[in-house]
Structures are given as structure tokens and as C-alpha cells.
Amino acid sequence: MGKGARLGLVLALFVAAFGLVTYAVVAYVVPKPPVIDFAAGHSAGTPVDLHLQVVGSLGYGPHPTYVSYLTMNPSGKWVHTTRWDLPANTQVNVTIDQYDSGSPLRNQYFGGVTGTLGGKATLNGKSFTVLNANNGAGVGHTFTMPALGVSVPLWGVSSTAKNACNQAAPCPSSAAHEVVKFSFMTPGSQSVGHTYRWQCFVPCGLATVDGNGGPMQAIGYMGGFMTVEG
Amino acid sequence: MARRQSSSPDAVSNKTHTARLMGMWVPLMVVTELVFWFVLQPHIPPGRQSDSAQGQQFDITVLSMIATPVFELVIMYFIYSLLVWRHPKGAPLVDGPPIRSNMKIQTAWMVITSAMVFGAFVFGTYELVVPAGAGGGEGPNPIWKPSGKVLPVQVIAQQWRFTYRYPTLGGFETSQLVIPNHTEIAFHVTSLDVVHNFWAYQLGVKADANPQSDNVAYTHTNQVGRFTVRCAELCGIWHGAMYNYGHVVPRAQFSSWATSTKARLASNTKNLPPFSYAGYVPSANGAAGSFYSPQDKFGPLETYGAATPTS
Ligand SMILES: [Cu+2]
Ligand SMILES: [Cu+2]
């Protein structure tokens, strides 16, 4: 091997090693799944709109079969994440487009609506406080933030629906879905900097132990964080 | 324990050394025992919110009071040896006197330590079951039961939250744990998935939550106030977030809470499966999970008496 070739090899290895280290550092520093900031530029007292959708399978990435939440960012683009920064002491108007099917609940407690403004939610425009998961399509998922006492069941799409979403996420609004709306208040300024976990309480991780593995234990799929910002 | 013979130049007899040590140890022991009993005891965890908590506080106090004098004697003997029997400055380096056994001291040491260990064994065994199982989970058929009336509360653990069901108050299920003061409580702890553990810290109650099983733990509430409930069995990604606060409230306040909660949750209570002490009988099909196998006896018919319940 000539001198030039050896020098080239060493340089190439150095660049590769440097690249790997840089990748490791960046991957560690940059949050994944990404955090969507709803607090930046927020004027106090105005509500924040949080638009989510639930899909039966994500259709891409390392776990295409996982059931997942998605979040619409402020510029109207669907992002595969469950992590948000929200301003303190603010009304959050949540809209969830539910594209997944449902079933009876393992714990029907989560059929009830709790912790929302007015203690209720709407399903396709109709107000409700309890869903009986034992009837009809059943409950597909829940949106639950235990520390704030917020919990809302998401009714499932009928298994006989003709135009069920069968594409990679995001699902188009033309596909069969249920629209659930509710509002809750973020905690006050004393909670600025605090992070609240939320999760789905339907064991929807199919083919995992008790249905609570896979997407149920992967941040960005069936659970995430809300961080309260000042 | 062998003692140094009194052949040292200062010619202080062993009796004098013993008298000096005892003269320091006995007053110190008396003071620390009194401090432990009267000053520290009320602050020793888990507090006095229930009889089981108070029992645990008493146990820790007693064991500390047994151990501390021994600790003090050993440390005191070390310090005394360092100060009194150290090599004098300028004295020639000579080997110390031979160490011989002392039958009296050895016998006393064996007898005293054996008595202490055996005493701790008897005391510990007794305290483990008194009062009424000492706040531990006793399984579905408790041996140590309280006398008189109990308020049953079913504790339902699941990944990753506790909910609570009150079978004698209409069977409602809530995420709030509220219990009345001066009342015997029977926690019926169960799980809907993996093994969790119901740990009500300030109540001194700790019981495993196993699926399809009823683990009973008793306690008698003595003080109003807040207590912490934590899952104490590693159970998955949100295990660390699996906690909530419970409240012991005056009886009248409990009644009004129960009445209003029962009314508020009535529309969901009728959708719950019938109450069962055999554990929480889950929904008809187990809602997407492999734990409840097809052979599971909790099918829709067994649970509701119909394919779907009439609401
Ligand atoms: Cu889910
Ligand atoms: Cu747990």
C-alpha cells in the first residue's frame, strides 16, 4: 500500500469515527421524538389548540405496525410525536381524530370522562360524560394525564366501516374516523418547568404481554409528555 | 472478649477500667434510651396515621433501643483503648502482655447476645402479625383478622395507575382513595395485568397486586391527613409515575364524599363488571391483550350473564 493510500485510509477512518461520535452526541442532545412548542409566542389568556390523531398502525419507521398518536404542529403538519410544550394556566382545546377500531375496556373506569372543563367531552359533536365500551364499536384508546386527573375515552371506528384508513400515517380526513373534542387547563405558574406524563389506558399493544408492551411502552406512540412553560 | 492484663506501668487494675467504662456507658445508655423513646419515637417513619404504621414505628424504636447501647459500648471501648492504652511517647517498644481468655466475660457476652437475638426473634415474629397482619398482604384467606366491622376497599392496579372500588357503597370505581378516620379498612389488592404493589406509606400498608388474585391487607386509621400511595414493584415504563395521594378524612366527610362520588359516577358504575372479591373481573374480551387467554373463564357470558350487558 502506497503512502498516499495509507494516508487516505487513515483520513477516511478518522472521518467515519468523527461522524459516529457526532451522530451519537446529536442523537443524545436532540429530543426524539421531537417536542412541539405551543408555548412560544403564546399570548396569555388565549386558548391553545391541540390537534391529535390516532392511527391503527403507523405504516413507516422502525415499528410500522405500532398503533400511534400523531400531533399537528402549529404550521399544520402532522408530526409523529407525543411530546409538547404548553403554556401554564392556559385552556387547551383538544381535538382527537380517532382512526382505530375499539373493543370493550379491560377497566371500564376509563370509559368515564374526568378532569376536563365541564367534566365532559364531545363525540362527533355530541356531548358525553361516559362511554359504555361493552356496546357497539367500543373504546379504541384513551387520552389520560393522571396527575391532572384528565381522562377521555376515544370511541372506536366500526369494524364494518367501508373507508377505514389503510395507508401510512397520517390518515386523511376522508377515511372513517371519530372526532373527540374536550378542553382542559394546564397547571398554573407554580408548575412551570414541570413535566406531566400522559398515556393511553387501553392495553392496545397487540401481541405483547397483557397488551401493554410495544407501542404502550414506547414514547411517541401511546404515551408522551407535556411540559409546562412560563 | 479478652482484656489486657494490668501489667502496664500505670498499674490501673482491670476493675478500675471496667468501672470507668461502666460509669460512662450506663448514663449515656440511659440518656439515649430516654431520647429514643420520648423524643425520636414520634418522628420515626412511617408515623402514626394508622395502627399498622404506629406498630411499625414502635418496632423500629424498640429495635433501635436494643441496638444502640451495644453500638455505644463498642465505640466507647475503641475510644477508651486508643486513649488509655496507646504507646506512651518515648517508652521502649516492647511486645504487649499476652491476651488470655476470660471465662466470665465470654460467658456473659454469649448469654447476653443470644438473649438479645432470641428476644428480637420472638418480638419480631409477634409484631409481624399484630395488629391484624401488621399492614401486610395476607393473601385471599387472611389468618390475622381485625375484630368488628371493616370497610372493604378494592385496590385495582394496572399499567400504570391505581383505581379504587368501594363494594359496600354502591360499587363505584374511582381514581381517588379516600377513607374514613377511626375505621378498620380491608384493602383487597388485585391487578389487571402484571404484578404491582400497593404501598400506602404513611398507613404502613404494603401488599402485592397479583392478577386474578385477592390480596387482603388490614389497617385501622387513627389520624386524618394525606398519605402517599406508590407502586413498589417494577412494572414497566411508567412505574415511577405510578403513584397518587390518598386521604384519611373524618367519618362525616367520608360519608358525604361517598354519597356525592356515588352519584357523580353512577352512569359509569352500571357499566362496570359485577363486583367480585376474587379480583377485578375484567371486561368481556380482555380488550386486546394476551394475558387473558381464550380459555379464560371470564368470558362475556360469565362476566355479564349475556354477550353484552344490558345497561
Ligand atoms: Cu392505545
Ligand atoms: Cu406498578
Coordinates of C-alpha atoms and ligand atoms in Angstrom, one line a residue:
Chain A
M1 CA 0.0 0.0 0.0
G2 CA 1.4 3.3 -1.0
K3 CA 1.9 6.3 1.3
G4 CA -1.0 8.2 -0.3
A5 CA -3.3 5.2 0.0
R6 CA -2.4 4.7 3.7
L7 CA -2.9 8.4 4.4
G8 CA -6.3 8.2 2.6
L9 CA -7.3 5.2 4.7
V10 CA -6.4 6.9 7.9
L11 CA -8.3 10.0 6.9
A12 CA -11.4 8.0 5.9
L13 CA -11.4 6.1 9.2
F14 CA -11.0 9.4 11.1
V15 CA -13.9 11.0 9.3
A16 CA -16.0 7.9 9.9
A17 CA -15.2 7.9 13.6
F18 CA -15.8 11.6 13.9
G19 CA -19.1 11.2 12.2
L20 CA -20.2 8.4 14.5
V21 CA -19.3 10.4 17.6
T22 CA -21.1 13.5 16.2
Y23 CA -24.1 11.4 15.5
A24 CA -24.1 9.9 19.0
V25 CA -23.9 13.4 20.6
V26 CA -26.6 14.9 18.3
A27 CA -28.9 11.9 18.8
Y28 CA -28.5 12.3 22.6
V29 CA -29.0 16.1 22.7
V30 CA -31.8 16.4 20.2
P31 CA -35.0 15.1 21.7
K32 CA -36.6 12.2 20.0
P33 CA -39.5 12.1 19.4
P34 CA -39.4 15.8 18.8
V35 CA -41.0 18.3 21.1
I36 CA -43.6 20.6 19.6
D37 CA -43.6 24.0 21.2
F38 CA -47.1 25.5 21.7
A39 CA -45.8 28.0 24.3
A40 CA -43.5 30.1 22.1
G41 CA -45.2 33.4 21.2
H42 CA -48.3 32.5 23.1
S43 CA -50.2 35.5 24.5
A44 CA -51.5 34.9 28.0
G45 CA -55.2 34.1 28.4
T46 CA -55.8 32.8 24.9
P47 CA -56.6 29.1 24.4
V48 CA -54.2 26.8 22.6
D49 CA -55.5 24.3 20.0
L50 CA -54.0 20.8 20.2
H51 CA -54.9 18.6 17.3
L52 CA -54.1 14.9 17.6
Q53 CA -54.9 11.8 15.6
V54 CA -54.7 8.1 16.5
V55 CA -53.9 5.6 13.8
G56 CA -54.2 1.8 13.9
S57 CA -50.7 1.4 12.5
L58 CA -48.1 4.0 11.7
G59 CA -47.0 2.4 8.5
Y60 CA -43.4 3.6 8.4
G61 CA -40.3 3.9 10.6
P62 CA -38.8 1.2 12.8
H63 CA -42.2 0.0 14.0
P64 CA -44.6 0.3 11.1
T65 CA -47.2 -2.0 12.8
Y66 CA -47.4 0.1 16.0
V67 CA -50.6 1.9 16.9
S68 CA -49.8 5.5 17.4
Y69 CA -50.7 9.1 18.3
L70 CA -49.7 11.9 16.0
T71 CA -49.6 15.7 16.7
M72 CA -50.3 18.6 14.3
N73 CA -47.6 21.2 14.7
P74 CA -48.5 25.0 14.7
S75 CA -47.9 25.2 10.9
G76 CA -50.4 22.5 10.2
K77 CA -48.2 19.5 9.6
W78 CA -48.7 16.1 11.2
V79 CA -45.7 15.0 13.2
H80 CA -45.1 11.6 14.7
T81 CA -44.6 12.7 18.3
T82 CA -46.4 12.8 21.7
R83 CA -44.3 15.5 23.4
W84 CA -45.5 19.1 23.8
D85 CA -44.5 22.3 25.5
L86 CA -47.7 24.1 26.6
P87 CA -48.1 27.5 28.3
A88 CA -49.0 27.5 32.0
N89 CA -52.5 28.3 33.2
T90 CA -54.0 28.0 29.7
Q91 CA -57.0 26.4 28.3
V92 CA -56.1 23.7 25.9
N93 CA -58.7 22.8 23.3
V94 CA -58.0 19.3 22.2
T95 CA -59.3 17.7 19.1
I96 CA -58.6 14.0 18.5
D97 CA -59.3 12.3 15.2
Q98 CA -59.6 8.6 16.1
Y99 CA -59.0 6.3 13.1
D100 CA -58.6 3.0 15.0
S101 CA -61.2 0.4 15.9
G102 CA -62.3 -0.3 19.5
S103 CA -63.3 -3.0 22.0
P104 CA -64.6 -3.4 25.5
L105 CA -62.4 -1.9 28.1
R106 CA -60.4 -4.1 30.5
N107 CA -61.1 -1.5 33.1
Q108 CA -64.4 0.3 32.3
Y109 CA -63.4 3.1 34.8
F110 CA -61.7 4.6 31.8
G111 CA -65.0 4.8 29.9
G112 CA -65.7 7.9 32.0
V113 CA -64.6 11.5 31.2
T114 CA -62.8 13.2 34.1
G115 CA -60.8 16.3 34.6
T116 CA -61.9 18.2 31.5
L117 CA -63.6 21.6 31.6
G118 CA -67.2 21.0 32.4
G119 CA -66.4 17.3 33.1
K120 CA -67.4 16.4 29.6
A121 CA -66.3 15.8 26.0
T122 CA -67.9 15.6 22.6
L123 CA -68.0 12.7 20.2
N124 CA -68.7 13.8 16.7
G125 CA -70.3 16.9 18.1
K126 CA -72.4 15.2 20.7
S127 CA -71.6 15.8 24.3
F128 CA -70.9 12.9 26.6
T129 CA -69.6 12.0 30.1
V130 CA -69.4 8.2 29.8
L131 CA -69.0 5.7 27.0
N132 CA -70.1 2.1 27.5
A133 CA -67.3 0.2 25.9
N134 CA -69.3 -3.0 26.1
N135 CA -71.7 -1.9 23.4
G136 CA -71.1 -1.3 19.7
A137 CA -67.6 -0.5 18.4
G138 CA -66.2 0.0 21.9
V139 CA -63.4 2.2 23.0
G140 CA -60.2 2.3 21.0
H141 CA -57.9 4.3 23.2
T142 CA -57.9 6.9 26.0
F143 CA -56.2 10.2 26.5
T144 CA -55.3 10.2 30.1
M145 CA -53.0 12.5 32.1
P146 CA -53.2 11.0 35.6
A147 CA -51.6 13.8 37.6
L148 CA -54.1 16.4 36.3
G149 CA -57.0 13.9 36.6
V150 CA -57.7 14.3 32.9
S151 CA -59.1 11.2 31.1
V152 CA -61.2 10.9 28.0
P153 CA -62.2 7.7 26.2
L154 CA -61.9 7.6 22.4
W155 CA -64.7 5.7 20.7
G156 CA -63.6 3.2 18.1
V157 CA -64.3 3.2 14.4
S158 CA -66.8 0.5 13.5
S159 CA -65.1 -2.7 12.2
T160 CA -67.5 -2.7 9.3
A161 CA -66.7 0.9 8.2
K162 CA -66.1 0.8 4.5
N163 CA -63.5 3.5 4.2
A164 CA -61.2 2.6 7.1
C165 CA -57.8 4.2 6.9
N166 CA -55.5 1.8 5.2
Q167 CA -52.5 4.0 4.4
A168 CA -49.3 5.1 6.2
A169 CA -49.9 7.8 8.8
P170 CA -51.2 10.5 8.8
C171 CA -54.7 9.2 7.9
P172 CA -56.7 11.6 5.6
S173 CA -59.9 13.1 7.0
S174 CA -61.7 11.3 4.2
A175 CA -61.1 8.0 6.0
A176 CA -63.6 6.8 8.6
H177 CA -62.9 8.4 12.0
E178 CA -64.4 9.6 15.2
V179 CA -63.9 13.2 16.3
V180 CA -63.4 13.7 20.1
K181 CA -63.2 17.2 21.5
F182 CA -62.6 18.4 25.0
S183 CA -60.7 21.1 26.9
F184 CA -58.5 21.1 30.0
M185 CA -56.5 23.7 31.9
T186 CA -52.7 23.5 32.1
P187 CA -51.4 23.9 35.7
G188 CA -50.5 27.4 37.0
S189 CA -47.2 29.2 37.0
Q190 CA -46.0 27.2 40.1
S191 CA -45.8 24.2 37.8
V192 CA -43.6 25.9 35.1
G193 CA -40.8 23.5 34.1
H194 CA -42.7 20.5 35.4
T195 CA -43.4 17.6 33.0
Y196 CA -46.6 15.6 33.1
R197 CA -46.8 12.2 31.5
W198 CA -49.9 11.1 29.6
Q199 CA -50.8 7.7 28.2
C200 CA -53.5 5.6 26.7
F201 CA -55.1 3.2 29.2
V202 CA -56.3 0.7 26.7
P203 CA -53.9 -2.2 26.5
C204 CA -53.6 -1.7 22.8
G205 CA -50.1 -3.2 22.2
L206 CA -51.3 -6.2 20.3
A207 CA -49.4 -9.4 20.6
T208 CA -47.4 -8.2 23.6
V209 CA -47.7 -9.3 27.2
D210 CA -51.1 -8.1 28.6
G211 CA -51.3 -5.8 25.6
N212 CA -49.1 -3.4 27.5
G213 CA -45.8 -3.8 25.6
G214 CA -44.7 -2.4 22.2
P215 CA -46.4 0.9 21.5
M216 CA -47.7 1.1 25.1
Q217 CA -44.1 1.4 26.4
A218 CA -42.6 3.5 23.6
I219 CA -42.7 7.2 24.0
G220 CA -44.1 8.8 20.8
Y221 CA -46.7 6.0 20.3
M222 CA -49.2 5.5 23.1
G223 CA -47.7 7.9 25.7
G224 CA -45.8 11.1 26.0
F225 CA -45.1 14.2 28.0
M226 CA -46.5 17.7 28.4
T227 CA -44.0 20.2 29.8
V228 CA -45.5 23.4 31.3
E229 CA -43.8 26.6 30.1
G230 CA -43.9 30.1 31.6
Chain B
M1 CA -13.8 -10.6 74.9
A2 CA -10.2 -10.7 76.2
R3 CA -8.9 -7.9 78.3
R4 CA -5.4 -6.6 78.6
Q5 CA -3.8 -7.6 81.8
S6 CA -2.9 -5.0 84.3
S7 CA 0.9 -5.2 83.9
S8 CA 1.1 -1.8 82.3
P9 CA 3.3 0.8 84.1
D10 CA 0.3 2.8 85.2
A11 CA -0.9 -0.2 87.1
V12 CA -4.5 0.6 86.8
S13 CA -6.5 -2.5 87.6
N14 CA -9.0 -4.2 85.3
K15 CA -11.6 -3.4 87.8
T16 CA -10.9 0.3 87.5
H17 CA -11.0 0.2 83.7
T18 CA -14.4 -1.7 83.9
A19 CA -15.7 0.8 86.5
R20 CA -14.7 3.7 84.3
L21 CA -16.2 2.3 81.2
M22 CA -19.4 1.4 83.0
G23 CA -19.5 4.8 84.6
M24 CA -19.6 6.4 81.2
W25 CA -21.7 3.8 79.4
V26 CA -24.6 3.4 81.8
P27 CA -25.5 7.2 82.0
L28 CA -25.1 7.5 78.2
M29 CA -27.3 4.5 77.6
V30 CA -30.0 5.8 79.9
V31 CA -30.0 9.2 78.2
T32 CA -30.1 7.8 74.6
E33 CA -32.8 5.3 75.6
L34 CA -34.9 8.1 77.0
V35 CA -34.2 10.3 74.0
F36 CA -35.2 7.5 71.6
W37 CA -38.4 6.7 73.5
F38 CA -39.7 10.2 74.2
V39 CA -38.1 12.5 71.6
L40 CA -37.3 10.5 68.5
Q41 CA -40.1 7.9 68.5
P42 CA -42.9 10.2 67.3
H43 CA -40.8 11.2 64.3
I44 CA -39.8 7.7 63.2
P45 CA -41.4 6.7 59.9
P46 CA -44.0 5.7 58.9
G47 CA -45.7 7.8 61.5
R48 CA -49.0 7.2 63.4
Q49 CA -51.7 7.6 60.8
S50 CA -52.9 4.0 61.3
D51 CA -52.4 1.3 63.9
S52 CA -50.1 -0.7 61.5
A53 CA -48.0 2.5 60.9
Q54 CA -47.8 3.0 64.7
G55 CA -46.9 -0.6 65.2
Q56 CA -44.0 -0.3 62.7
Q57 CA -42.8 2.9 64.4
F58 CA -42.9 1.1 67.7
D59 CA -40.9 -1.8 66.3
I60 CA -38.2 0.4 64.8
T61 CA -38.0 2.3 68.1
V62 CA -37.6 -0.9 70.1
L63 CA -35.0 -2.5 67.8
S64 CA -33.1 0.8 67.8
M65 CA -33.2 0.9 71.6
I66 CA -31.7 -2.7 71.7
A67 CA -29.0 -2.0 69.1
T68 CA -27.9 1.5 70.2
P69 CA -26.4 0.6 73.7
V70 CA -24.3 -2.2 72.0
F71 CA -23.1 0.3 69.4
E72 CA -22.3 2.8 72.1
L73 CA -20.4 0.3 74.2
V74 CA -18.2 -0.9 71.3
I75 CA -17.4 2.6 70.1
M76 CA -16.7 3.7 73.7
Y77 CA -14.4 0.8 74.2
F78 CA -12.5 1.7 71.0
I79 CA -12.0 5.3 72.0
Y80 CA -11.0 4.3 75.6
S81 CA -8.5 1.8 74.3
L82 CA -7.0 4.4 71.9
L83 CA -6.7 7.0 74.7
V84 CA -5.6 4.9 77.7
W85 CA -3.6 2.0 76.2
R86 CA -1.8 3.8 73.5
H87 CA 2.0 3.5 73.3
P88 CA 3.5 6.2 75.6
K89 CA 5.8 8.7 74.0
G90 CA 9.5 7.8 74.4
A91 CA 8.8 4.4 76.0
P92 CA 10.7 1.5 74.6
L93 CA 8.9 -0.6 72.1
V94 CA 8.0 -3.9 73.8
D95 CA 5.5 -6.5 73.0
G96 CA 2.3 -6.3 74.9
P97 CA 1.2 -8.7 77.5
P98 CA -0.3 -12.0 76.2
I99 CA -4.1 -12.0 75.7
R100 CA -5.8 -14.7 77.6
S101 CA -9.4 -15.7 77.6
N102 CA -11.7 -14.6 80.3
M103 CA -14.4 -17.1 81.0
K104 CA -16.7 -14.8 82.9
I105 CA -16.7 -12.1 80.2
Q106 CA -17.0 -14.7 77.4
T107 CA -19.9 -16.4 79.0
A108 CA -21.7 -13.1 79.7
W109 CA -21.1 -12.0 76.1
M110 CA -22.6 -15.2 74.7
V111 CA -25.6 -15.2 77.1
I112 CA -26.4 -11.5 76.6
T113 CA -26.1 -11.5 72.8
S114 CA -28.0 -14.8 72.5
A115 CA -30.8 -13.4 74.7
M116 CA -30.9 -10.3 72.6
V117 CA -31.1 -12.2 69.3
F118 CA -33.7 -14.6 70.6
G119 CA -35.7 -11.7 72.1
A120 CA -35.6 -9.9 68.7
F121 CA -36.8 -13.1 67.1
V122 CA -39.8 -13.5 69.4
F123 CA -40.6 -9.8 69.4
G124 CA -40.3 -9.6 65.6
T125 CA -42.5 -12.7 65.0
Y126 CA -45.2 -11.4 67.3
E127 CA -45.1 -7.9 65.8
L128 CA -45.2 -9.3 62.3
V129 CA -48.8 -10.5 62.8
V130 CA -50.0 -7.9 65.3
P131 CA -52.3 -6.0 64.8
A132 CA -54.2 -7.9 62.2
G133 CA -51.3 -8.8 59.9
A134 CA -49.4 -5.5 60.6
G135 CA -50.5 -3.9 57.4
G136 CA -49.0 -6.6 55.1
G137 CA -50.8 -8.5 52.4
E138 CA -52.2 -11.8 53.8
G139 CA -53.5 -13.4 50.6
P140 CA -57.1 -14.2 49.9
N141 CA -57.7 -16.0 53.2
P142 CA -56.2 -13.9 55.9
I143 CA -55.3 -15.6 59.2
W144 CA -54.9 -12.5 61.3
K145 CA -58.1 -10.5 61.1
P146 CA -59.4 -7.5 63.0
S147 CA -62.4 -7.9 65.1
G148 CA -65.5 -6.0 64.3
K149 CA -66.7 -4.2 61.2
V150 CA -64.4 -3.4 58.3
L151 CA -64.8 -1.1 55.3
P152 CA -63.6 -3.0 52.2
V153 CA -61.8 -1.1 49.5
Q154 CA -60.7 -2.9 46.4
V155 CA -57.3 -1.6 45.0
I156 CA -57.1 -2.2 41.3
A157 CA -53.5 -1.9 39.9
Q158 CA -52.9 -1.7 36.2
Q159 CA -50.1 -0.4 34.0
W160 CA -49.8 2.4 35.2
R161 CA -52.3 3.7 37.7
F162 CA -54.3 2.6 40.7
T163 CA -58.1 2.8 40.8
Y164 CA -60.3 2.0 43.8
R165 CA -63.6 0.4 44.2
Y166 CA -66.0 0.6 47.2
P167 CA -68.2 -2.5 47.1
T168 CA -70.3 -1.6 50.1
L169 CA -71.1 1.9 48.9
G170 CA -72.7 1.0 45.6
G171 CA -69.6 -0.4 43.9
F172 CA -68.3 2.8 42.3
E173 CA -64.8 2.9 41.0
T174 CA -62.6 6.0 41.2
S175 CA -59.0 7.1 41.0
Q176 CA -59.3 8.9 44.4
L177 CA -58.5 7.0 47.5
V178 CA -60.5 8.4 50.4
I179 CA -61.0 6.5 53.7
P180 CA -62.7 7.5 57.0
N181 CA -60.8 8.0 60.2
H182 CA -61.1 5.6 63.2
T183 CA -62.2 2.8 60.9
E184 CA -60.9 -0.7 60.2
I185 CA -60.1 -0.8 56.5
A186 CA -59.7 -4.0 54.4
F187 CA -57.7 -3.4 51.3
H188 CA -58.4 -6.0 48.6
V189 CA -55.5 -5.6 46.3
T190 CA -55.5 -7.0 42.8
S191 CA -54.1 -6.3 39.4
L192 CA -55.3 -6.2 35.8
D193 CA -52.0 -7.1 34.2
V194 CA -48.6 -7.7 35.7
V195 CA -47.5 -7.8 39.4
H196 CA -47.7 -4.4 41.0
N197 CA -47.5 -3.5 44.7
F198 CA -49.8 -1.2 46.7
W199 CA -47.7 0.7 49.2
A200 CA -49.6 3.2 51.3
Y201 CA -46.5 4.6 53.0
Q202 CA -47.9 6.6 56.0
L203 CA -50.5 3.9 56.7
G204 CA -47.8 1.2 57.0
V205 CA -49.7 -0.9 54.4
K206 CA -47.8 -2.8 51.7
A207 CA -49.3 -5.6 49.6
D208 CA -48.5 -7.2 46.3
A209 CA -51.1 -6.8 43.5
N210 CA -51.4 -10.0 41.5
P211 CA -53.7 -10.5 38.6
Q212 CA -56.8 -12.6 39.3
S213 CA -56.0 -12.7 43.0
D214 CA -57.3 -11.0 46.1
N215 CA -54.5 -9.9 48.5
V216 CA -56.1 -8.6 51.7
A217 CA -54.3 -6.1 54.0
Y218 CA -55.9 -4.5 57.1
T219 CA -55.3 -1.3 58.8
H220 CA -57.1 0.9 61.3
T221 CA -57.0 4.6 60.6
N222 CA -56.0 6.9 63.5
Q223 CA -55.3 10.3 62.1
V224 CA -56.8 12.4 59.3
G225 CA -54.4 13.6 56.6
R226 CA -52.8 12.8 53.3
F227 CA -50.8 9.7 52.6
T228 CA -48.7 8.6 49.6
V229 CA -49.6 5.5 47.5
R230 CA -46.8 4.1 45.4
C231 CA -46.3 1.1 43.2
A232 CA -43.5 -0.8 44.8
E233 CA -43.0 -3.5 42.1
L234 CA -41.1 -2.6 39.0
C235 CA -43.9 -2.8 36.4
G236 CA -42.8 -1.1 33.2
I237 CA -42.1 2.2 31.6
W238 CA -44.3 4.4 33.8
H239 CA -43.7 2.5 37.1
G240 CA -42.0 5.6 38.5
A241 CA -45.1 7.7 37.8
M242 CA -47.5 5.1 39.3
Y243 CA -48.4 6.9 42.5
N244 CA -51.2 9.0 43.9
Y245 CA -52.2 10.6 47.2
G246 CA -54.9 9.1 49.5
H247 CA -56.7 10.9 52.2
V248 CA -57.9 9.9 55.7
V249 CA -60.9 12.2 56.4
P250 CA -63.4 12.5 59.3
R251 CA -66.2 10.0 59.1
A252 CA -68.9 12.6 58.3
Q253 CA -66.8 14.0 55.5
F254 CA -66.2 10.5 54.2
S255 CA -70.0 9.8 54.1
S256 CA -70.7 12.9 52.1
W257 CA -67.7 12.2 49.7
A258 CA -69.0 8.7 49.2
T259 CA -72.6 9.9 48.5
S260 CA -71.6 12.6 46.0
T261 CA -69.0 10.4 44.3
K262 CA -71.5 7.6 44.0
A263 CA -74.0 9.9 42.4
R264 CA -71.4 11.5 40.1
L265 CA -70.1 8.1 38.8
A266 CA -73.5 6.4 38.7
S267 CA -73.6 6.5 34.9
N268 CA -70.3 4.6 34.7
T269 CA -70.8 2.3 37.7
K270 CA -73.6 0.5 35.8
N271 CA -71.1 -0.4 33.0
L272 CA -68.6 -1.9 35.4
P273 CA -68.4 -5.7 35.8
P274 CA -70.2 -7.0 38.9
F275 CA -68.0 -6.6 42.0
S276 CA -66.1 -9.7 42.9
Y277 CA -63.7 -10.2 45.8
A278 CA -61.9 -12.8 43.6
G279 CA -60.2 -9.9 42.0
Y280 CA -61.3 -7.5 39.4
V281 CA -63.2 -9.5 36.7
P282 CA -62.1 -7.7 33.6
S283 CA -64.1 -6.7 30.6
A284 CA -65.6 -9.3 28.3
N285 CA -62.8 -9.9 25.9
G286 CA -59.8 -8.6 27.8
A287 CA -59.5 -5.7 25.4
A288 CA -56.6 -6.5 23.3
G289 CA -54.0 -8.3 25.3
S290 CA -52.6 -11.8 25.6
F291 CA -52.9 -12.2 29.3
Y292 CA -56.5 -13.2 29.2
S293 CA -56.3 -16.4 27.2
P294 CA -59.1 -17.8 25.1
Q295 CA -59.5 -20.4 27.9
D296 CA -60.2 -17.6 30.4
K297 CA -63.2 -18.2 32.5
F298 CA -64.1 -14.5 32.4
G299 CA -65.9 -14.6 29.1
P300 CA -68.8 -12.2 28.3
L301 CA -71.4 -14.7 29.5
E302 CA -69.6 -15.4 32.8
T303 CA -69.0 -11.8 33.4
Y304 CA -72.3 -10.2 32.4
G305 CA -74.6 -13.1 32.0
A306 CA -75.1 -12.0 28.4
A307 CA -72.9 -11.4 25.3
T308 CA -73.1 -7.7 26.1
P309 CA -74.5 -6.3 29.3
T310 CA -77.8 -4.5 29.3
S311 CA -77.0 -1.0 30.6
Ligands
CU1 CU -53.9 3.0 23.0
CU2 CU -46.9 -0.8 39.1

